[in-house]
mmCIF file of C-alpha atoms in Angstrom:
data_model
loop_
_atom_site.group_PDB
_atom_site.id
_atom_site.type_symbol
_atom_site.label_atom_id
_atom_site.label_comp_id
_atom_site.label_asym_id
_atom_site.label_seq_id
_atom_site.Cartn_x
_atom_site.Cartn_y
_atom_site.Cartn_z
ATOM 1 C CA MET G 1 -40.004 22.809 50.075
ATOM 2 C CA ARG G 2 -43.073 22.775 47.906
ATOM 3 C CA LEU G 3 -42.938 24.364 44.472
ATOM 4 C CA GLN G 4 -45.907 26.376 43.376
ATOM 5 C CA LEU G 5 -47.150 26.008 39.794
ATOM 6 C CA PRO G 6 -45.180 28.979 38.295
ATOM 7 C CA GLU G 7 -41.909 27.826 39.909
ATOM 8 C CA PHE G 8 -42.531 24.244 38.811
ATOM 9 C CA ALA G 9 -43.207 25.384 35.238
ATOM 10 C CA ALA G 10 -39.986 27.437 35.215
ATOM 11 C CA VAL G 11 -37.938 24.482 36.553
ATOM 12 C CA MET G 12 -39.437 22.092 33.981
ATOM 13 C CA THR G 13 -38.892 24.545 31.135
ATOM 14 C CA ALA G 14 -35.231 24.985 32.087
ATOM 15 C CA PHE G 15 -34.814 21.197 32.363
ATOM 16 C CA LEU G 16 -36.471 20.458 29.039
ATOM 17 C CA TYR G 17 -34.762 23.291 27.187
ATOM 18 C CA GLY G 18 -31.341 22.238 28.541
ATOM 19 C CA SER G 19 -31.854 18.742 27.083
ATOM 20 C CA TYR G 20 -33.488 19.874 23.850
ATOM 21 C CA GLN G 21 -31.874 18.383 20.712
ATOM 22 C CA GLY G 22 -34.432 19.102 18.034
ATOM 23 C CA LEU G 23 -35.654 16.472 15.594
ATOM 24 C CA PHE G 24 -32.228 16.004 13.944
ATOM 25 C CA PRO G 25 -29.819 14.990 16.733
ATOM 26 C CA LYS G 26 -26.083 14.928 15.847
ATOM 27 C CA ASP G 27 -25.665 11.341 16.946
ATOM 28 C CA LYS G 28 -28.296 10.128 14.438
ATOM 29 C CA THR G 29 -27.850 12.238 11.300
ATOM 30 C CA LYS G 30 -25.493 14.413 9.322
ATOM 31 C CA ILE G 31 -28.295 16.917 8.727
ATOM 32 C CA LEU G 32 -27.435 20.052 10.678
ATOM 33 C CA ASP G 33 -30.125 21.071 13.167
ATOM 34 C CA GLY G 34 -28.979 24.637 12.957
ATOM 35 C CA ASP G 35 -29.638 28.135 14.154
ATOM 36 C CA GLU G 36 -30.386 31.419 12.428
ATOM 37 C CA SER G 37 -26.777 31.922 11.332
ATOM 38 C CA ASP G 38 -26.779 28.500 9.597
ATOM 39 C CA VAL G 39 -29.927 29.463 7.680
ATOM 40 C CA ARG G 40 -28.389 32.822 6.743
ATOM 41 C CA LYS G 41 -25.332 31.002 5.377
ATOM 42 C CA ALA G 42 -27.633 28.776 3.345
ATOM 43 C CA GLU G 43 -29.471 31.781 1.964
ATOM 44 C CA GLY G 44 -26.236 33.429 0.916
ATOM 45 C CA THR G 45 -24.703 30.396 -0.767
ATOM 46 C CA LYS G 46 -23.234 31.192 -4.161
ATOM 47 C CA LEU G 47 -21.668 27.917 -5.229
ATOM 48 C CA TYR G 48 -23.600 25.057 -3.631
ATOM 49 C CA THR G 49 -27.323 24.396 -3.502
ATOM 50 C CA LYS G 50 -28.564 24.228 0.084
ATOM 51 C CA VAL G 51 -31.779 22.736 1.433
ATOM 52 C CA VAL G 52 -33.392 24.142 4.583
ATOM 53 C CA ILE G 53 -36.116 22.269 6.376
ATOM 54 C CA TYR G 54 -38.182 24.545 8.635
ATOM 55 C CA TYR G 55 -40.060 22.543 11.270
ATOM 56 C CA ALA G 56 -41.829 22.577 14.618
ATOM 57 C CA HIS G 57 -40.671 19.949 17.113
ATOM 58 C CA TRP G 58 -44.298 19.270 18.223
ATOM 59 C CA CYS G 59 -45.567 18.793 14.650
ATOM 60 C CA GLY G 60 -46.515 15.211 13.741
ATOM 61 C CA HIS G 61 -45.724 15.682 10.040
ATOM 62 C CA CYS G 62 -42.346 17.168 10.970
ATOM 63 C CA ARG G 63 -41.519 14.206 13.204
ATOM 64 C CA ASN G 64 -42.451 11.821 10.415
ATOM 65 C CA THR G 65 -40.326 13.796 7.936
ATOM 66 C CA ALA G 66 -37.356 13.765 10.328
ATOM 67 C CA ASP G 67 -37.712 10.043 10.954
ATOM 68 C CA GLU G 68 -37.941 9.344 7.232
ATOM 69 C CA LEU G 69 -34.865 11.454 6.441
ATOM 70 C CA ILE G 70 -32.784 9.917 9.247
ATOM 71 C CA LYS G 71 -33.889 6.411 8.276
ATOM 72 C CA ASN G 72 -33.124 6.973 4.567
ATOM 73 C CA GLN G 73 -30.082 9.229 4.793
ATOM 74 C CA ASN G 74 -27.981 6.598 3.045
ATOM 75 C CA VAL G 75 -29.977 7.468 -0.095
ATOM 76 C CA PHE G 76 -28.585 11.050 -0.189
ATOM 77 C CA TYR G 77 -25.563 11.085 2.112
ATOM 78 C CA ASN G 78 -22.281 11.056 0.220
ATOM 79 C CA PRO G 79 -19.331 12.741 1.928
ATOM 80 C CA LYS G 80 -18.130 14.128 -1.411
ATOM 81 C CA THR G 81 -21.366 16.009 -2.104
ATOM 82 C CA PHE G 82 -22.988 16.533 1.288
ATOM 83 C CA TYR G 83 -20.713 19.366 2.440
ATOM 84 C CA ASP G 84 -20.080 22.820 1.011
ATOM 85 C CA GLU G 85 -16.780 24.652 0.493
ATOM 86 C CA GLU G 86 -16.723 25.516 4.229
ATOM 87 C CA ASN G 87 -17.289 21.846 5.134
ATOM 88 C CA LEU G 88 -20.798 22.642 6.362
ATOM 89 C CA PRO G 89 -23.744 20.311 5.643
ATOM 90 C CA ARG G 90 -25.799 21.341 2.627
ATOM 91 C CA VAL G 91 -28.982 20.234 4.391
ATOM 92 C CA VAL G 92 -30.013 22.360 7.378
ATOM 93 C CA ALA G 93 -33.010 21.898 9.663
ATOM 94 C CA PHE G 94 -34.383 24.800 11.750
ATOM 95 C CA ASP G 95 -36.929 24.524 14.572
ATOM 96 C CA CYS G 96 -39.207 27.516 14.157
ATOM 97 C CA VAL G 97 -40.869 27.149 17.556
ATOM 98 C CA ARG G 98 -37.929 26.509 19.880
ATOM 99 C CA ASP G 99 -38.207 30.109 21.127
ATOM 100 C CA ASP G 100 -39.784 33.460 20.279
ATOM 101 C CA GLU G 101 -36.826 34.652 18.191
ATOM 102 C CA ALA G 102 -36.907 31.514 16.055
ATOM 103 C CA ASN G 103 -40.640 31.925 15.566
ATOM 104 C CA GLU G 104 -40.221 35.531 14.488
ATOM 105 C CA PHE G 105 -37.326 34.592 12.161
ATOM 106 C CA CYS G 106 -39.404 31.914 10.426
ATOM 107 C CA GLY G 107 -42.263 34.346 9.945
ATOM 108 C CA LYS G 108 -39.913 36.714 8.179
ATOM 109 C CA GLN G 109 -38.734 33.800 6.020
ATOM 110 C CA GLY G 110 -42.317 33.269 4.843
ATOM 111 C CA VAL G 111 -42.782 30.005 6.729
ATOM 112 C CA ASN G 112 -46.449 29.623 7.584
ATOM 113 C CA ASN G 113 -46.821 25.844 7.936
ATOM 114 C CA TYR G 114 -44.674 22.900 8.942
ATOM 115 C CA PRO G 115 -42.628 21.353 7.583
ATOM 116 C CA THR G 116 -41.647 23.841 4.921
ATOM 117 C CA VAL G 117 -38.630 23.177 2.674
ATOM 118 C CA PHE G 118 -36.812 25.838 0.716
ATOM 119 C CA THR G 119 -33.813 25.435 -1.573
ATOM 120 C CA TYR G 120 -31.302 28.249 -1.871
ATOM 121 C CA LEU G 121 -28.840 28.975 -4.656
ATOM 122 C CA LYS G 122 -27.220 32.248 -5.710
ATOM 123 C CA GLY G 123 -29.538 34.357 -3.574
ATOM 124 C CA GLU G 124 -32.646 32.708 -4.985
ATOM 125 C CA ARG G 125 -35.151 30.735 -2.932
ATOM 126 C CA TYR G 126 -37.191 27.893 -4.364
ATOM 127 C CA GLY G 127 -40.296 26.417 -2.683
ATOM 128 C CA ASN G 128 -41.528 23.116 -1.400
ATOM 129 C CA PRO G 129 -40.495 20.095 -3.482
ATOM 130 C CA GLY G 130 -42.091 16.657 -3.801
ATOM 131 C CA PRO G 131 -40.880 13.545 -1.918
ATOM 132 C CA LEU G 132 -38.105 14.882 0.289
ATOM 133 C CA VAL G 133 -35.626 11.978 0.380
ATOM 134 C CA ASP G 134 -35.451 11.784 -3.405
ATOM 135 C CA TYR G 135 -35.396 15.598 -3.718
ATOM 136 C CA ILE G 136 -32.447 15.949 -1.335
ATOM 137 C CA ARG G 137 -30.565 13.172 -3.176
ATOM 138 C CA MET G 138 -31.160 14.911 -6.490
ATOM 139 C CA MET G 139 -30.109 18.325 -5.198
ATOM 140 C CA LEU G 140 -26.919 17.024 -3.625
ATOM 141 C CA GLU G 141 -25.965 15.174 -6.838
ATOM 142 C CA LYS G 142 -26.017 18.532 -8.622
ATOM 143 C CA THR G 143 -22.647 19.693 -7.305
ATOM 144 C CA PRO G 144 -22.348 22.723 -7.620
#
């Protein structure tokens, strides 16, 4: 059986999507590579500051950022401050281009370039910080 181009593309898409892990795989980092509901929880946080990293998996700057955060997570990871009252990570990553819904969601969030980092606390959103590793460490030290 010979696959035509559309069938081949569909098979490859299904294969790649099924193995997709994002830039923050669970076996390498405590940063949650989350979904829309995880971002919504971060937006609604009342007690703990949350950091959301919006990225595109094909973006070179995003890959470098992810690699830097994973490599240096010992700078900001402390089990006493990394999790919120629901035991969820206070740092969430979200791939804006994994599908059409994610892309639309990020557009509504005001994300227009990658990576974009927002901090959420008490319904307020704060924009892109400076060096990310140090910024995350500083935000997590401010508990709550």
